[in-house]
Amino acid sequence: GASGDAAKVAAKNRQYLSPDALERLRDGLVKTGSRLRKEPLVAARLLLLAVDAGAGDDVRDMARNMISIALKQGTVAAQEGRGEEARVAYEGVVEIDPTNVRALKALVNLSSAEGSFEAYARNATRLLAVDFDVGVAMKGIGKALQAQMPIEAGELFRVLVEHGRKLAENGDDSVLAYCRRISSRVIRTMARAKGADEERAAIRALEAASSIAQSEEEAASAREWMAVVNNRITATIRTAVRNKADAVLVELLPDVIQLPDIPGEELSRAALYLCTHDEPVVGRAILRQLDAQGRCSDEGLAMLGILAVNAGQLQKANDYSARMVASDGRIAQRFVALLNGARRTLG
């Protein structure tokens, strides 16, 4: 309700409150939350806000109790055939506590009973991130492949390969054998990946497929599609820069910078865009990583040089200058002018 929303806003701004005001806020959150047993998810959120504002373990226990009530409500709804009501209860619990295994398992079971390939694969992926179960993983990847879901299929396959390797160290090759049997289906699904999120998942899955290949032909197929997906990722980066999609670049670049087949020139151009727009911290971090990898463009080195000059690190700036092949770019020219000015000042 409105009072709960006001309490949330106040809690988010608690650093601006006096100690007395903070205490009143905390007491109000506890009082309101403890009365909302018929709305346990709302109550749990308010009580956890009170904990964030300094309430003790007793209030945390009250919040856990409210979460348990919400889980029970979801279970009753599921048993009585009210699937949507059950799903809302379980999703509400996961929103509050993303690692709540009971809620995640309940969502997996609910989607299995309803026969939804997409929902089962999605919920299985979330569950396996906190509680690995071979059976759930195998069923989940089967449904993800049937539903042509590159993100879920790719993540489940990668997790299965990783778990299979650990089992193989103890003499159990069954999971790796299963991964090898479905590898060709995984590769075909990854070949359909489009968009930044799907392409990132595809690269990880294709790397896993290549690593467990038992023949050169299988490995070559995975590598071939990795090259295709790498080209798609490069195109996605170009499009994001052209469309000024900062959020896409901020999420994508840190994940793909380790991929050796993504051209350093493209990554540098995207990082420079971030440096000169609304995400300079991310852009500079990407440029430094590219520099450490020996893949930074001349314009990227120039930007790092400008940062060095501004920080009074003349020797580092000289090093960047010496490594630049071309100095005719806009940023490079600015760097050269700054560096020459700094040299004259010190000279």
GROMACS .gro file of N, CA and C in nm, residues 22-101:
model
  240
   22LEU      N    1   1.585   0.769   1.215
   22LEU     CA    2   1.614   0.632   1.172
   22LEU      C    3   1.550   0.531   1.267
   23GLU      N    4   1.555   0.559   1.397
   23GLU     CA    5   1.493   0.469   1.494
   23GLU      C    6   1.342   0.464   1.474
   24ARG      N    7   1.279   0.581   1.448
   24ARG     CA    8   1.135   0.584   1.424
   24ARG      C    9   1.099   0.506   1.297
   25LEU      N   10   1.182   0.522   1.195
   25LEU     CA   11   1.159   0.447   1.071
   25LEU      C   12   1.167   0.297   1.094
   26ARG      N   13   1.271   0.257   1.166
   26ARG     CA   14   1.291   0.114   1.194
   26ARG      C   15   1.173   0.057   1.273
   27ASP      N   16   1.129   0.130   1.376
   27ASP     CA   17   1.017   0.083   1.457
   27ASP      C   18   0.888   0.077   1.375
   28GLY      N   19   0.871   0.174   1.287
   28GLY     CA   20   0.751   0.175   1.202
   28GLY      C   21   0.749   0.059   1.105
   29LEU      N   22   0.864   0.029   1.047
   29LEU     CA   23   0.873  -0.085   0.955
   29LEU      C   24   0.841  -0.216   1.026
   30VAL      N   25   0.895  -0.232   1.147
   30VAL     CA   26   0.871  -0.354   1.223
   30VAL      C   27   0.723  -0.364   1.260
   31LYS      N   28   0.666  -0.254   1.305
   31LYS     CA   29   0.525  -0.254   1.347
   31LYS      C   30   0.433  -0.287   1.231
   32THR      N   31   0.459  -0.224   1.115
   32THR     CA   32   0.375  -0.248   0.998
   32THR      C   33   0.394  -0.390   0.946
   33GLY      N   34   0.520  -0.432   0.937
   33GLY     CA   35   0.548  -0.566   0.885
   33GLY      C   36   0.490  -0.677   0.969
   34SER      N   37   0.492  -0.660   1.100
   34SER     CA   38   0.445  -0.765   1.189
   34SER      C   39   0.293  -0.781   1.184
   35ARG      N   40   0.223  -0.681   1.131
   35ARG     CA   41   0.076  -0.687   1.126
   35ARG      C   42   0.024  -0.746   0.995
   36LEU      N   43   0.113  -0.767   0.898
   36LEU     CA   44   0.068  -0.805   0.764
   36LEU      C   45   0.082  -0.954   0.739
   37ARG      N   46   0.034  -1.037   0.829
   37ARG     CA   47   0.048  -1.181   0.812
   37ARG      C   48  -0.031  -1.232   0.692
   38LYS      N   49  -0.137  -1.161   0.653
   38LYS     CA   50  -0.213  -1.204   0.535
   38LYS      C   51  -0.143  -1.165   0.405
   39GLU      N   52  -0.042  -1.079   0.416
   39GLU     CA   53   0.040  -1.041   0.300
   39GLU      C   54   0.187  -1.064   0.335
   40PRO      N   55   0.226  -1.190   0.347
   40PRO     CA   56   0.359  -1.222   0.400
   40PRO      C   57   0.475  -1.169   0.316
   41LEU      N   58   0.458  -1.160   0.185
   41LEU     CA   59   0.568  -1.110   0.103
   41LEU      C   60   0.591  -0.961   0.127
   42VAL      N   61   0.483  -0.885   0.139
   42VAL     CA   62   0.495  -0.742   0.172
   42VAL      C   63   0.558  -0.727   0.310
   43ALA      N   64   0.511  -0.809   0.403
   43ALA     CA   65   0.564  -0.803   0.540
   43ALA      C   66   0.713  -0.835   0.542
   44ALA      N   67   0.752  -0.938   0.470
   44ALA     CA   68   0.894  -0.977   0.468
   44ALA      C   69   0.981  -0.866   0.413
   45ARG      N   70   0.935  -0.800   0.307
   45ARG     CA   71   1.013  -0.690   0.250
   45ARG      C   72   1.031  -0.577   0.351
   46LEU      N   73   0.923  -0.541   0.419
   46LEU     CA   74   0.931  -0.433   0.518
   46LEU      C   75   1.022  -0.470   0.634
   47LEU      N   76   1.011  -0.594   0.680
   47LEU     CA   77   1.095  -0.637   0.793
   47LEU      C   78   1.243  -0.641   0.754
   48LEU      N   79   1.271  -0.681   0.631
   48LEU     CA   80   1.410  -0.682   0.586
   48LEU      C   81   1.464  -0.541   0.567
   49LEU      N   82   1.376  -0.448   0.529
   49LEU     CA   83   1.417  -0.307   0.526
   49LEU      C   84   1.452  -0.259   0.666
   50ALA      N   85   1.375  -0.307   0.765
   50ALA     CA   86   1.406  -0.271   0.904
   50ALA      C   87   1.540  -0.328   0.946
   51VAL      N   88   1.571  -0.451   0.901
   51VAL     CA   89   1.702  -0.510   0.931
   51VAL      C   90   1.812  -0.426   0.868
   52ASP      N   91   1.792  -0.382   0.744
   52ASP     CA   92   1.890  -0.295   0.679
   52ASP      C   93   1.909  -0.165   0.755
   53ALA      N   94   1.803  -0.123   0.823
   53ALA     CA   95   1.810   0.003   0.900
   53ALA      C   96   1.860  -0.020   1.043
   54GLY      N   97   1.906  -0.142   1.072
   54GLY     CA   98   1.968  -0.167   1.202
   54GLY      C   99   1.891  -0.254   1.298
   55ALA      N  100   1.775  -0.309   1.257
   55ALA     CA  101   1.700  -0.397   1.346
   55ALA      C  102   1.778  -0.526   1.372
   56GLY      N  103   1.747  -0.594   1.482
   56GLY     CA  104   1.825  -0.710   1.523
   56GLY      C  105   1.784  -0.841   1.458
   57ASP      N  106   1.848  -0.950   1.503
   57ASP     CA  107   1.823  -1.082   1.447
   57ASP      C  108   1.679  -1.128   1.469
   58ASP      N  109   1.615  -1.079   1.574
   58ASP     CA  110   1.477  -1.120   1.598
   58ASP      C  111   1.386  -1.074   1.484
   59VAL      N  112   1.416  -0.957   1.429
   59VAL     CA  113   1.336  -0.906   1.316
   59VAL      C  114   1.369  -0.986   1.190
   60ARG      N  115   1.496  -1.022   1.173
   60ARG     CA  116   1.534  -1.107   1.060
   60ARG      C  117   1.459  -1.241   1.066
   61ASP      N  118   1.449  -1.297   1.187
   61ASP     CA  119   1.375  -1.422   1.204
   61ASP      C  120   1.227  -1.404   1.170
   62MET      N  121   1.170  -1.288   1.205
   62MET     CA  122   1.031  -1.259   1.169
   62MET      C  123   1.014  -1.257   1.017
   63ALA      N  124   1.113  -1.198   0.949
   63ALA     CA  125   1.107  -1.193   0.802
   63ALA      C  126   1.114  -1.334   0.743
   64ARG      N  127   1.204  -1.418   0.799
   64ARG     CA  128   1.213  -1.556   0.751
   64ARG      C  129   1.081  -1.630   0.772
   65ASN      N  130   1.016  -1.602   0.884
   65ASN     CA  131   0.887  -1.666   0.912
   65ASN      C  132   0.782  -1.623   0.810
   66MET      N  133   0.782  -1.497   0.772
   66MET     CA  134   0.689  -1.449   0.671
   66MET      C  135   0.716  -1.515   0.535
   67ILE      N  136   0.845  -1.536   0.504
   67ILE     CA  137   0.879  -1.605   0.380
   67ILE      C  138   0.827  -1.749   0.383
   68SER      N  139   0.839  -1.813   0.498
   68SER     CA  140   0.788  -1.950   0.513
   68SER      C  141   0.637  -1.954   0.494
   69ILE      N  142   0.569  -1.852   0.545
   69ILE     CA  143   0.423  -1.846   0.527
   69ILE      C  144   0.389  -1.832   0.379
   70ALA      N  145   0.465  -1.749   0.307
   70ALA     CA  146   0.441  -1.731   0.164
   70ALA      C  147   0.464  -1.862   0.088
   71LEU      N  148   0.568  -1.937   0.128
   71LEU     CA  149   0.593  -2.067   0.065
   71LEU      C  150   0.478  -2.164   0.090
   72LYS      N  151   0.426  -2.163   0.212
   72LYS     CA  152   0.312  -2.251   0.244
   72LYS      C  153   0.190  -2.213   0.163
   73GLN      N  154   0.169  -2.082   0.146
   73GLN     CA  155   0.056  -2.037   0.065
   73GLN      C  156   0.072  -2.083  -0.079
   74GLY      N  157   0.193  -2.077  -0.129
   74GLY     CA  158   0.219  -2.124  -0.264
   74GLY      C  159   0.194  -2.273  -0.278
   75THR      N  160   0.236  -2.350  -0.176
   75THR     CA  161   0.217  -2.495  -0.179
   75THR      C  162   0.069  -2.531  -0.179
   76VAL      N  163  -0.008  -2.464  -0.094
   76VAL     CA  164  -0.153  -2.489  -0.088
   76VAL      C  165  -0.218  -2.455  -0.222
   77ALA      N  166  -0.179  -2.341  -0.279
   77ALA     CA  167  -0.235  -2.300  -0.408
   77ALA      C  168  -0.203  -2.402  -0.517
   78ALA      N  169  -0.080  -2.454  -0.517
   78ALA     CA  170  -0.042  -2.554  -0.617
   78ALA      C  171  -0.122  -2.682  -0.599
   79GLN      N  172  -0.138  -2.725  -0.474
   79GLN     CA  173  -0.212  -2.848  -0.447
   79GLN      C  174  -0.359  -2.835  -0.486
   80GLU      N  175  -0.412  -2.715  -0.479
   80GLU     CA  176  -0.553  -2.693  -0.512
   80GLU      C  177  -0.574  -2.653  -0.658
   81GLY      N  178  -0.465  -2.662  -0.738
   81GLY     CA  179  -0.477  -2.635  -0.881
   81GLY      C  180  -0.475  -2.489  -0.920
   82ARG      N  181  -0.437  -2.402  -0.828
   82ARG     CA  182  -0.429  -2.258  -0.859
   82ARG      C  183  -0.284  -2.223  -0.893
   83GLY      N  184  -0.244  -2.269  -1.014
   83GLY     CA  185  -0.105  -2.259  -1.056
   83GLY      C  186  -0.050  -2.118  -1.062
   84GLU      N  187  -0.128  -2.025  -1.116
   84GLU     CA  188  -0.081  -1.887  -1.129
   84GLU      C  189  -0.059  -1.823  -0.992
   85GLU      N  190  -0.150  -1.850  -0.899
   85GLU     CA  191  -0.134  -1.797  -0.764
   85GLU      C  192  -0.010  -1.854  -0.696
   86ALA      N  193   0.014  -1.984  -0.719
   86ALA     CA  194   0.133  -2.048  -0.662
   86ALA      C  195   0.259  -1.986  -0.722
   87ARG      N  196   0.258  -1.965  -0.853
   87ARG     CA  197   0.376  -1.909  -0.919
   87ARG      C  198   0.407  -1.769  -0.866
   88VAL      N  199   0.304  -1.687  -0.847
   88VAL     CA  200   0.325  -1.551  -0.794
   88VAL      C  201   0.389  -1.558  -0.655
   89ALA      N  202   0.342  -1.652  -0.573
   89ALA     CA  203   0.398  -1.665  -0.437
   89ALA      C  204   0.545  -1.707  -0.443
   90TYR      N  205   0.575  -1.808  -0.525
   90TYR     CA  206   0.714  -1.856  -0.533
   90TYR      C  207   0.807  -1.751  -0.594
   91GLU      N  208   0.759  -1.684  -0.699
   91GLU     CA  209   0.843  -1.580  -0.762
   91GLU      C  210   0.867  -1.465  -0.664
   92GLY      N  211   0.765  -1.435  -0.582
   92GLY     CA  212   0.782  -1.330  -0.482
   92GLY      C  213   0.890  -1.365  -0.382
   93VAL      N  214   0.894  -1.493  -0.342
   93VAL     CA  215   0.998  -1.538  -0.249
   93VAL      C  216   1.135  -1.525  -0.313
   94VAL      N  217   1.145  -1.568  -0.440
   94VAL     CA  218   1.275  -1.562  -0.509
   94VAL      C  219   1.320  -1.418  -0.530
   95GLU      N  220   1.225  -1.328  -0.550
   95GLU     CA  221   1.261  -1.186  -0.564
   95GLU      C  222   1.325  -1.134  -0.436
   96ILE      N  223   1.271  -1.179  -0.322
   96ILE     CA  224   1.327  -1.137  -0.193
   96ILE      C  225   1.456  -1.212  -0.162
   97ASP      N  226   1.456  -1.342  -0.191
   97ASP     CA  227   1.569  -1.430  -0.158
   97ASP      C  228   1.604  -1.513  -0.281
   98PRO      N  229   1.691  -1.462  -0.371
   98PRO     CA  230   1.721  -1.531  -0.498
   98PRO      C  231   1.781  -1.670  -0.482
   99THR      N  232   1.832  -1.704  -0.363
   99THR     CA  233   1.893  -1.836  -0.344
   99THR      C  234   1.801  -1.929  -0.264
  100ASN      N  235   1.673  -1.898  -0.255
  100ASN     CA  236   1.581  -1.982  -0.180
  100ASN      C  237   1.553  -2.110  -0.258
  101VAL      N  238   1.617  -2.218  -0.217
  101VAL     CA  239   1.610  -2.344  -0.291
  101VAL      C  240   1.467  -2.398  -0.293
   0.00000   0.00000   0.00000
